[in-house]
């Protein structure tokens, strides 16, 4: 299944998938099932291995109706058979790594990725006996050269946080298939509206649903969407055994946000285009990287692969000292945009990321990999998540803070 053979339109899917009228009350809006356990009528088994997709509810670490509703909605939006919701985006990444990798296996991962994911790959997985190669995923020759006979998983992220570099998923999928490796993609920046990952050959699509899918900055969660067989393995291992499950209350908040995702993504894209055009024309800004701009180094790939350019902009203002000065001005002067980490919310958010500091803490790149990072990020970037406010107000706010 891929998005192109979904039976209803995208807005209808976002609103109704996973949210039928409540069977016991006919309530039109979904209830929140805050129950940890369920009264059983059968002598059910008590192991993760007894769980089948049509098992009755037993205990909420196994499955919960409110969480299941959100999982059905995300699977429908991404065009996959199934989805596992997790306590956070980091728990989603951990679910992939710790379900599908064992000692002696090899992982190929992007040399730039969400900082927590980069740190787990560098520090935790090798401790478990997993071999890890971090490569520039925009360089297909480097990816092909990194693959070994024991490569079990290729983990990509596109557009990559925080520099908006893209990965050609169809090409990487071809490489993964040659060695029988799984391909996972962190599509948080793109949202399910930004790419048809199934058609591009991705096996497991993960999201920090704290970001666009929830969309309102009030709940942390994660998700991995994919074929039922792979999702069932993750449910047994990562949810039932490792235990990083999403609470029903957060699932309810995030499902309410997800119902308007297609509308919001259209508005994020329109807003980000207006703001990135303005930034690109401003002499105080030295470089703007946004997949929807003709100046993006991979603009052709963006057009081919992305169905919505999203609301994430990276821009530079010069040296590290310039960046720190402007960041301080933003903290003091911004009236609409919040100076804060995170992204994908209705409120616009901005954060400065100096290249030297980020190299030290998260990426530790050297040589050609560091040079390529600097080709996108220079001495540092502002990561701007364009929210749903009026673009003129965001532009006036940035104009006052760039100084
Ligand atoms: C935020 C983020 C994560 C981690 O998600 P949490 O919900 O904060 O745990 C992973 N990947 C990307 C691309 C992110 O932006």
Short mmCIF file of C-alpha atoms and ligand atoms in Angstrom, two decimals:
data_model
loop_
_atom_site.label_atom_id
_atom_site.label_comp_id
_atom_site.label_asym_id
_atom_site.label_seq_id
_atom_site.Cartn_x
_atom_site.Cartn_y
_atom_site.Cartn_z
CA UNK A 1 0.00 0.00 0.00
CA UNK A 2 1.20 3.54 -0.62
CA UNK A 3 -0.51 6.89 -0.30
CA UNK A 4 -1.61 6.84 -3.93
CA UNK A 5 -3.99 3.94 -3.30
CA UNK A 6 -5.60 5.36 -0.17
CA UNK A 7 -9.39 5.19 -0.61
CA UNK A 8 -10.40 8.62 0.81
CA UNK A 9 -8.87 12.07 0.28
CA UNK A 10 -6.11 13.30 2.55
CA UNK A 11 -8.27 15.71 4.62
CA UNK A 12 -10.96 13.05 5.13
CA UNK A 13 -8.28 10.53 6.11
CA UNK A 14 -6.67 12.90 8.62
CA UNK A 15 -10.02 13.63 10.26
CA UNK A 16 -11.70 10.21 10.26
CA UNK A 17 -8.98 7.51 10.25
CA UNK A 18 -8.75 5.94 13.70
CA UNK A 19 -11.57 8.15 15.03
CA UNK A 20 -14.93 6.37 14.46
CA UNK A 21 -17.91 7.45 16.59
CA UNK A 22 -17.62 5.85 20.04
CA UNK A 23 -19.27 2.41 19.84
CA UNK A 24 -20.72 2.50 23.36
CA UNK A 25 -22.11 6.08 23.43
CA UNK A 26 -22.24 7.27 19.79
CA UNK A 27 -20.12 10.26 20.88
CA UNK A 28 -18.85 11.93 17.70
CA UNK A 29 -15.54 12.97 19.28
CA UNK A 30 -13.22 10.21 20.50
CA UNK A 31 -13.14 9.41 24.23
CA UNK A 32 -9.87 9.12 26.20
CA UNK A 33 -9.48 5.62 27.58
CA UNK A 34 -7.45 6.23 30.75
CA UNK A 35 -7.42 2.59 31.79
CA UNK A 36 -4.30 0.62 32.54
CA UNK A 37 -6.08 -2.76 32.52
CA UNK A 38 -9.15 -4.45 30.96
CA UNK A 39 -11.60 -6.95 32.38
CA UNK A 40 -11.00 -10.17 30.50
CA UNK A 41 -13.60 -12.69 29.47
CA UNK A 42 -11.20 -15.32 28.20
CA UNK A 43 -8.28 -17.11 29.74
CA UNK A 44 -5.87 -14.98 27.67
CA UNK A 45 -2.12 -15.58 27.56
CA UNK A 46 0.15 -13.24 29.46
CA UNK A 47 3.19 -12.84 27.21
CA UNK A 48 4.05 -10.39 24.43
CA UNK A 49 4.32 -13.47 22.21
CA UNK A 50 0.59 -14.21 22.68
CA UNK A 51 -0.43 -10.85 21.17
CA UNK A 52 -2.01 -10.87 17.71
CA UNK A 53 -3.44 -7.85 15.85
CA UNK A 54 -7.01 -8.92 16.79
CA UNK A 55 -6.30 -9.78 20.44
CA UNK A 56 -8.70 -8.13 22.93
CA UNK A 57 -7.26 -5.35 25.11
CA UNK A 58 -5.42 -6.85 28.11
CA UNK A 59 -3.13 -4.19 29.55
CA UNK A 60 -2.29 -0.71 28.25
CA UNK A 61 1.45 -1.34 27.83
CA UNK A 62 0.36 -3.88 25.19
CA UNK A 63 -2.32 -1.78 23.53
CA UNK A 64 -4.79 0.97 24.45
CA UNK A 65 -7.85 2.03 22.38
CA UNK A 66 -6.96 5.75 22.35
CA UNK A 67 -3.35 5.05 21.38
CA UNK A 68 -4.55 2.51 18.78
CA UNK A 69 -6.76 5.23 17.23
CA UNK A 70 -3.75 7.53 16.83
CA UNK A 71 -1.68 4.67 15.40
CA UNK A 72 -4.40 3.99 12.80
CA UNK A 73 -4.51 7.68 11.86
CA UNK A 74 -0.73 7.96 11.41
CA UNK A 75 -0.59 4.69 9.41
CA UNK A 76 -3.35 6.03 7.13
CA UNK A 77 -1.58 9.38 6.68
CA UNK A 78 1.76 7.69 5.91
CA UNK A 79 0.16 5.01 3.71
CA UNK A 80 1.49 2.07 5.74
CA UNK A 81 -0.26 -1.05 7.06
CA UNK A 82 0.53 -0.31 10.70
CA UNK A 83 2.14 2.05 13.17
CA UNK A 84 3.59 1.91 16.69
CA UNK A 85 3.23 5.01 18.86
CA UNK A 86 5.95 5.58 21.47
CA UNK A 87 6.65 7.84 24.45
CA UNK A 88 8.83 10.21 22.39
CA UNK A 89 10.62 10.52 19.08
CA UNK A 90 13.74 9.19 20.80
CA UNK A 91 11.78 6.11 21.94
CA UNK A 92 10.73 5.61 18.29
CA UNK A 93 14.36 5.69 17.12
CA UNK A 94 15.31 3.32 19.96
CA UNK A 95 12.45 0.98 18.97
CA UNK A 96 13.94 0.68 15.49
CA UNK A 97 17.56 0.21 16.63
CA UNK A 98 16.92 -2.19 19.50
CA UNK A 99 14.35 -4.32 17.65
CA UNK A 100 16.23 -4.79 14.41
CA UNK A 101 19.92 -4.70 15.43
CA UNK A 102 21.86 -7.30 17.42
CA UNK A 103 25.52 -7.73 18.36
CA UNK A 104 27.53 -8.33 15.22
CA UNK A 105 25.14 -6.40 12.94
CA UNK A 106 26.17 -3.25 11.11
CA UNK A 107 24.22 0.03 10.91
CA UNK A 108 24.78 2.74 8.30
CA UNK A 109 23.48 6.05 9.60
CA UNK A 110 23.58 9.65 8.40
CA UNK A 111 26.58 11.57 9.74
CA UNK A 112 24.14 14.38 10.54
CA UNK A 113 20.93 13.52 12.30
CA UNK A 114 18.84 14.60 15.25
CA UNK A 115 21.45 15.07 18.02
CA UNK A 116 20.05 12.40 20.37
CA UNK A 117 19.95 9.83 17.55
CA UNK A 118 23.54 10.69 16.52
CA UNK A 119 24.66 10.27 20.14
CA UNK A 120 22.92 6.88 20.62
CA UNK A 121 24.49 5.64 17.37
CA UNK A 122 27.95 6.78 18.38
CA UNK A 123 27.93 5.98 22.09
CA UNK A 124 25.31 3.33 22.93
CA UNK A 125 25.07 0.96 19.95
CA UNK A 126 28.80 0.13 19.80
CA UNK A 127 28.62 -0.70 23.53
CA UNK A 128 26.02 -3.36 22.55
CA UNK A 129 28.39 -4.86 19.95
CA UNK A 130 26.71 -3.16 16.97
CA UNK A 131 29.03 -1.78 14.27
CA UNK A 132 28.12 1.75 13.13
CA UNK A 133 29.22 3.76 10.08
CA UNK A 134 28.15 7.41 9.97
CA UNK A 135 28.16 8.68 6.38
CA UNK A 136 27.00 11.67 4.39
CA UNK A 137 23.73 10.32 2.99
CA UNK A 138 23.68 12.87 0.17
CA UNK A 139 26.82 11.12 -1.19
CA UNK A 140 25.58 7.85 -2.73
CA UNK A 141 29.12 6.64 -3.45
CA UNK A 142 29.99 7.03 0.25
CA UNK A 143 26.84 5.12 1.26
CA UNK A 144 27.58 2.28 -1.20
CA UNK A 145 31.17 2.09 0.09
CA UNK A 146 30.02 1.91 3.72
CA UNK A 147 27.71 -1.09 3.18
CA UNK A 148 29.09 -4.43 4.46
CA UNK A 149 27.78 -8.00 4.19
CA UNK A 150 26.41 -7.67 7.78
CA UNK A 151 24.65 -4.32 7.16
CA UNK A 152 21.20 -4.92 8.62
CA UNK A 153 19.80 -1.36 8.72
CA UNK A 154 20.30 1.95 6.93
CA UNK A 155 18.89 4.86 8.96
CA UNK A 156 18.32 8.13 7.12
CA UNK A 157 16.81 11.46 8.02
CA UNK A 158 15.49 13.83 5.36
CA UNK A 159 15.37 16.83 5.35
CA UNK A 160 18.02 16.46 8.02
CA UNK A 161 17.82 18.36 11.30
CA UNK A 162 19.27 21.02 11.56
CA UNK A 163 20.75 21.79 8.10
CA UNK A 164 17.98 20.77 5.65
CA UNK A 165 20.27 18.55 3.59
CA UNK A 166 18.29 15.93 1.64
CA UNK A 167 18.74 12.19 1.08
CA UNK A 168 17.65 10.51 -2.15
CA UNK A 169 15.49 7.80 -0.60
CA UNK A 170 14.75 5.87 -3.82
CA UNK A 171 18.48 5.50 -4.50
CA UNK A 172 19.33 4.51 -0.90
CA UNK A 173 16.46 1.99 -0.99
CA UNK A 174 18.02 0.40 -4.07
CA UNK A 175 21.35 0.05 -2.18
CA UNK A 176 19.60 -1.38 0.91
CA UNK A 177 17.73 -3.99 -1.15
CA UNK A 178 20.99 -5.21 -2.74
CA UNK A 179 22.18 -6.45 0.69
CA UNK A 180 18.78 -7.23 2.21
CA UNK A 181 19.07 -4.41 4.76
CA UNK A 182 16.07 -2.55 6.15
CA UNK A 183 15.74 1.17 5.34
CA UNK A 184 14.40 3.49 8.02
CA UNK A 185 13.78 7.22 7.60
CA UNK A 186 13.24 9.88 10.24
CA UNK A 187 10.74 12.04 8.36
CA UNK A 188 9.98 14.40 11.24
CA UNK A 189 10.96 17.55 9.27
CA UNK A 190 8.82 16.53 6.28
CA UNK A 191 5.78 15.19 8.21
CA UNK A 192 3.70 12.41 6.55
CA UNK A 193 2.53 15.04 4.04
CA UNK A 194 6.04 15.82 2.82
CA UNK A 195 7.05 12.51 1.22
CA UNK A 196 5.46 9.26 0.07
CA UNK A 197 8.09 7.20 1.87
CA UNK A 198 6.41 3.89 0.98
CA UNK A 199 6.58 4.63 -2.75
CA UNK A 200 10.23 5.70 -2.25
CA UNK A 201 11.06 2.25 -0.81
CA UNK A 202 11.37 3.08 2.91
CA UNK A 203 10.53 0.16 5.23
CA UNK A 204 10.13 2.09 8.50
CA UNK A 205 9.12 5.77 8.63
CA UNK A 206 9.61 7.39 12.03
CA UNK A 207 8.39 10.71 13.36
CA UNK A 208 8.80 12.73 16.49
CA UNK A 209 5.05 13.34 16.77
CA UNK A 210 5.91 16.05 19.31
CA UNK A 211 6.52 18.11 16.15
CA UNK A 212 4.22 18.50 13.09
CA UNK A 213 1.84 15.60 13.76
CA UNK A 214 0.83 16.90 17.22
CA UNK A 215 1.49 20.40 15.98
CA UNK A 216 0.60 22.42 19.07
CA UNK A 217 3.61 22.04 21.37
CA UNK A 218 1.67 20.43 24.21
CA UNK A 219 2.62 16.73 24.14
CA UNK A 220 5.72 14.62 23.51
CA UNK A 221 5.41 11.42 21.49
CA UNK A 222 6.90 9.35 18.69
CA UNK A 223 5.80 6.90 16.01
CA UNK A 224 7.18 4.33 13.58
CA UNK A 225 4.99 3.43 10.58
CA UNK A 226 5.57 0.39 8.38
CA UNK A 227 4.34 -3.09 7.38
CA UNK A 228 2.39 -5.01 10.07
CA UNK A 229 5.08 -7.67 10.36
CA UNK A 230 7.80 -5.17 11.31
CA UNK A 231 5.51 -3.07 13.52
CA UNK A 232 4.39 -6.20 15.45
CA UNK A 233 8.04 -7.04 16.16
CA UNK A 234 8.62 -3.53 17.50
CA UNK A 235 5.44 -3.67 19.58
CA UNK A 236 6.56 -6.89 21.29
CA UNK A 237 10.13 -5.76 21.83
CA UNK A 238 10.12 -1.98 22.26
CA UNK A 239 6.64 -1.31 23.66
CA UNK A 240 5.77 -4.39 25.70
CA UNK A 241 9.31 -5.24 26.86
CA UNK A 242 11.28 -1.98 26.86
CA UNK A 243 8.11 -0.18 27.92
CA UNK A 244 8.41 3.26 26.29
CA UNK A 245 4.71 3.58 25.46
CA UNK A 246 2.65 6.71 24.75
CA UNK A 247 0.08 7.76 27.36
CA UNK A 248 -3.59 7.77 26.21
CA UNK A 249 -3.89 11.45 27.16
CA UNK A 250 -0.95 12.44 24.94
CA UNK A 251 -2.30 10.18 22.18
CA UNK A 252 -5.65 12.01 22.35
CA UNK A 253 -4.01 15.46 22.17
CA UNK A 254 -1.76 14.38 19.30
CA UNK A 255 -4.65 12.76 17.37
CA UNK A 256 -6.64 15.99 17.67
CA UNK A 257 -3.64 17.85 16.23
CA UNK A 258 -3.15 15.25 13.49
CA UNK A 259 -6.75 15.77 12.28
CA UNK A 260 -5.74 19.16 10.83
CA UNK A 261 -2.24 18.14 9.66
CA UNK A 262 -2.89 18.50 5.89
CA UNK A 263 -4.31 22.02 6.34
CA UNK A 264 -1.49 23.03 8.66
CA UNK A 265 1.27 21.67 6.39
CA UNK A 266 -0.12 23.72 3.47
CA UNK A 267 -0.02 26.83 5.65
CA UNK A 268 3.48 26.04 7.04
CA UNK A 269 4.73 25.69 3.46
CA UNK A 270 3.18 28.98 2.30
CA UNK A 271 4.51 30.81 5.36
CA UNK A 272 8.01 29.34 5.05
CA UNK A 273 8.19 30.26 1.36
CA UNK A 274 7.30 33.89 2.14
CA UNK A 275 9.75 34.09 5.08
CA UNK A 276 12.58 32.33 3.19
CA UNK A 277 12.13 34.65 0.17
CA UNK A 278 12.36 37.66 2.51
CA UNK A 279 15.40 36.27 4.35
CA UNK A 280 17.18 35.49 1.08
CA UNK A 281 16.72 39.10 -0.10
CA UNK A 282 17.96 40.64 3.17
CA UNK A 283 21.64 41.73 3.16
CA UNK A 284 22.05 40.87 6.87
CA UNK A 285 21.43 37.21 6.03
CA UNK A 286 24.34 35.46 4.29
CA UNK A 287 22.66 32.17 3.32
CA UNK A 288 19.20 30.59 3.43
CA UNK A 289 18.61 26.83 3.05
CA UNK A 290 15.01 25.79 2.43
CA UNK A 291 13.96 22.90 0.15
CA UNK A 292 11.33 25.15 -1.47
CA UNK A 293 13.92 27.69 -2.70
CA UNK A 294 15.52 27.38 -6.15
CA UNK A 295 18.87 28.08 -4.40
CA UNK A 296 18.73 24.85 -2.34
CA UNK A 297 21.78 22.74 -3.38
CA UNK A 298 19.42 19.79 -4.03
CA UNK A 299 16.44 21.73 -5.38
CA UNK A 300 15.85 19.10 -8.11
CA UNK A 301 15.73 16.27 -5.57
CA UNK A 302 13.41 18.34 -3.38
CA UNK A 303 10.99 18.72 -6.32
CA UNK A 304 11.19 15.05 -7.21
CA UNK A 305 10.89 13.63 -3.69
CA UNK A 306 8.90 16.11 -1.61
CA UNK A 307 5.18 16.71 -1.86
CA UNK A 308 5.22 19.53 0.72
CA UNK A 309 8.32 21.62 1.50
CA UNK A 310 7.37 21.99 5.17
CA UNK A 311 8.07 24.96 7.41
CA UNK A 312 11.71 24.43 8.42
CA UNK A 313 14.27 27.04 7.34
CA UNK A 314 18.01 27.14 8.13
CA UNK A 315 19.79 30.48 7.69
CA UNK A 316 23.19 32.03 8.43
CA UNK A 317 24.24 35.55 9.37
CA UNK A 318 28.04 35.22 9.10
CA UNK A 319 30.66 34.23 11.67
CA UNK A 320 30.13 32.50 15.02
CA UNK A 321 30.38 35.91 16.73
CA UNK A 322 27.72 37.38 14.38
CA UNK A 323 25.46 34.41 15.08
CA UNK A 324 25.81 34.74 18.84
CA UNK A 325 25.17 38.50 18.69
CA UNK A 326 22.00 38.06 16.59
CA UNK A 327 20.83 35.17 18.83
CA UNK A 328 21.14 37.50 21.85
CA UNK A 329 19.17 40.19 19.99
CA UNK A 330 16.48 37.63 19.21
CA UNK A 331 16.22 36.62 22.86
CA UNK A 332 15.73 40.29 23.78
CA UNK A 333 13.62 41.58 20.89
CA UNK A 334 11.40 38.85 19.40
CA UNK A 335 7.73 39.47 20.19
CA UNK A 336 5.98 36.75 18.17
CA UNK A 337 8.57 34.05 17.49
CA UNK A 338 9.65 32.07 20.55
CA UNK A 339 13.39 31.58 21.04
CA UNK A 340 13.16 27.87 21.92
CA UNK A 341 14.12 24.39 20.73
CA UNK A 342 11.57 22.04 19.10
CA UNK A 343 9.68 22.59 15.86
CA UNK A 344 6.52 21.95 13.88
CA UNK A 345 4.18 23.79 16.23
CA UNK A 346 1.56 26.42 15.38
CA UNK A 347 3.85 28.90 17.20
CA UNK A 348 7.02 29.85 15.35
CA UNK A 349 10.24 28.78 17.09
CA UNK A 350 13.86 29.76 16.41
CA UNK A 351 17.18 28.52 17.81
CA UNK A 352 20.86 29.25 17.08
CA UNK A 353 23.22 26.30 16.53
CA UNK A 354 26.90 27.18 16.33
CA UNK A 355 28.85 24.71 14.19
CA UNK A 356 31.87 24.33 16.53
CA UNK A 357 29.67 23.67 19.59
CA UNK A 358 27.48 21.18 17.73
CA UNK A 359 30.51 19.31 16.39
CA UNK A 360 31.88 18.94 19.90
CA UNK A 361 28.69 17.70 21.53
CA UNK A 362 26.79 15.82 18.85
CA UNK A 363 28.34 15.12 15.48
CA UNK A 364 32.15 15.07 15.95
CA UNK A 365 32.75 15.21 12.17
CA UNK A 366 36.17 15.57 10.58
CA UNK A 367 37.70 15.99 7.12
CA UNK A 368 35.34 15.76 4.14
CA UNK A 369 32.29 15.18 6.35
CA UNK A 370 32.98 18.35 8.35
CA UNK A 371 33.58 20.29 5.13
CA UNK A 372 30.25 19.14 3.74
CA UNK A 373 28.48 20.11 6.98
CA UNK A 374 30.08 23.56 6.73
CA UNK A 375 28.94 23.81 3.10
CA UNK A 376 25.38 23.79 4.47
CA UNK A 377 25.77 25.39 7.89
CA UNK A 378 28.83 27.68 7.68
CA UNK A 379 29.88 28.71 11.21
CA UNK A 380 26.36 28.20 12.46
CA UNK A 381 22.71 28.35 11.58
CA UNK A 382 19.45 29.64 12.90
CA UNK A 383 16.89 26.84 12.73
CA UNK A 384 13.55 28.54 12.17
CA UNK A 385 10.31 26.57 12.43
CA UNK A 386 7.76 28.75 10.66
CA UNK A 387 4.48 28.42 12.54
CA UNK A 388 0.99 29.41 11.47
CA UNK A 389 1.11 33.12 12.33
CA UNK A 390 0.75 35.74 9.56
CA UNK A 391 3.98 35.80 7.53
CA UNK A 392 4.10 39.63 7.69
CA UNK A 393 4.23 39.49 11.49
CA UNK A 394 7.04 36.91 11.43
CA UNK A 395 8.99 39.01 8.92
CA UNK A 396 8.54 42.18 11.03
CA UNK A 397 9.74 40.25 14.09
CA UNK A 398 12.86 38.95 12.28
CA UNK A 399 13.53 42.40 10.79
CA UNK A 400 13.60 43.93 14.28
CA UNK A 401 15.84 41.21 15.71
CA UNK A 402 18.44 40.92 12.91
CA UNK A 403 19.54 44.47 13.91
C1 LIG B 1 12.68 16.18 17.94
C2 LIG B 1 13.24 15.16 17.03
C3 LIG B 1 13.49 13.86 17.46
C4 LIG B 1 13.28 13.43 18.90
O1 LIG B 1 11.94 13.50 19.23
P1 LIG B 1 11.40 13.69 20.75
O2 LIG B 1 9.93 13.62 20.57
O3 LIG B 1 11.91 15.03 21.20
O4 LIG B 1 11.99 12.59 21.54
C5 LIG B 1 13.96 12.94 16.54
N1 LIG B 1 14.19 13.30 15.26
C6 LIG B 1 13.99 14.55 14.81
C7 LIG B 1 14.27 14.88 13.39
C8 LIG B 1 13.51 15.53 15.68
O5 LIG B 1 13.32 16.77 15.23
#
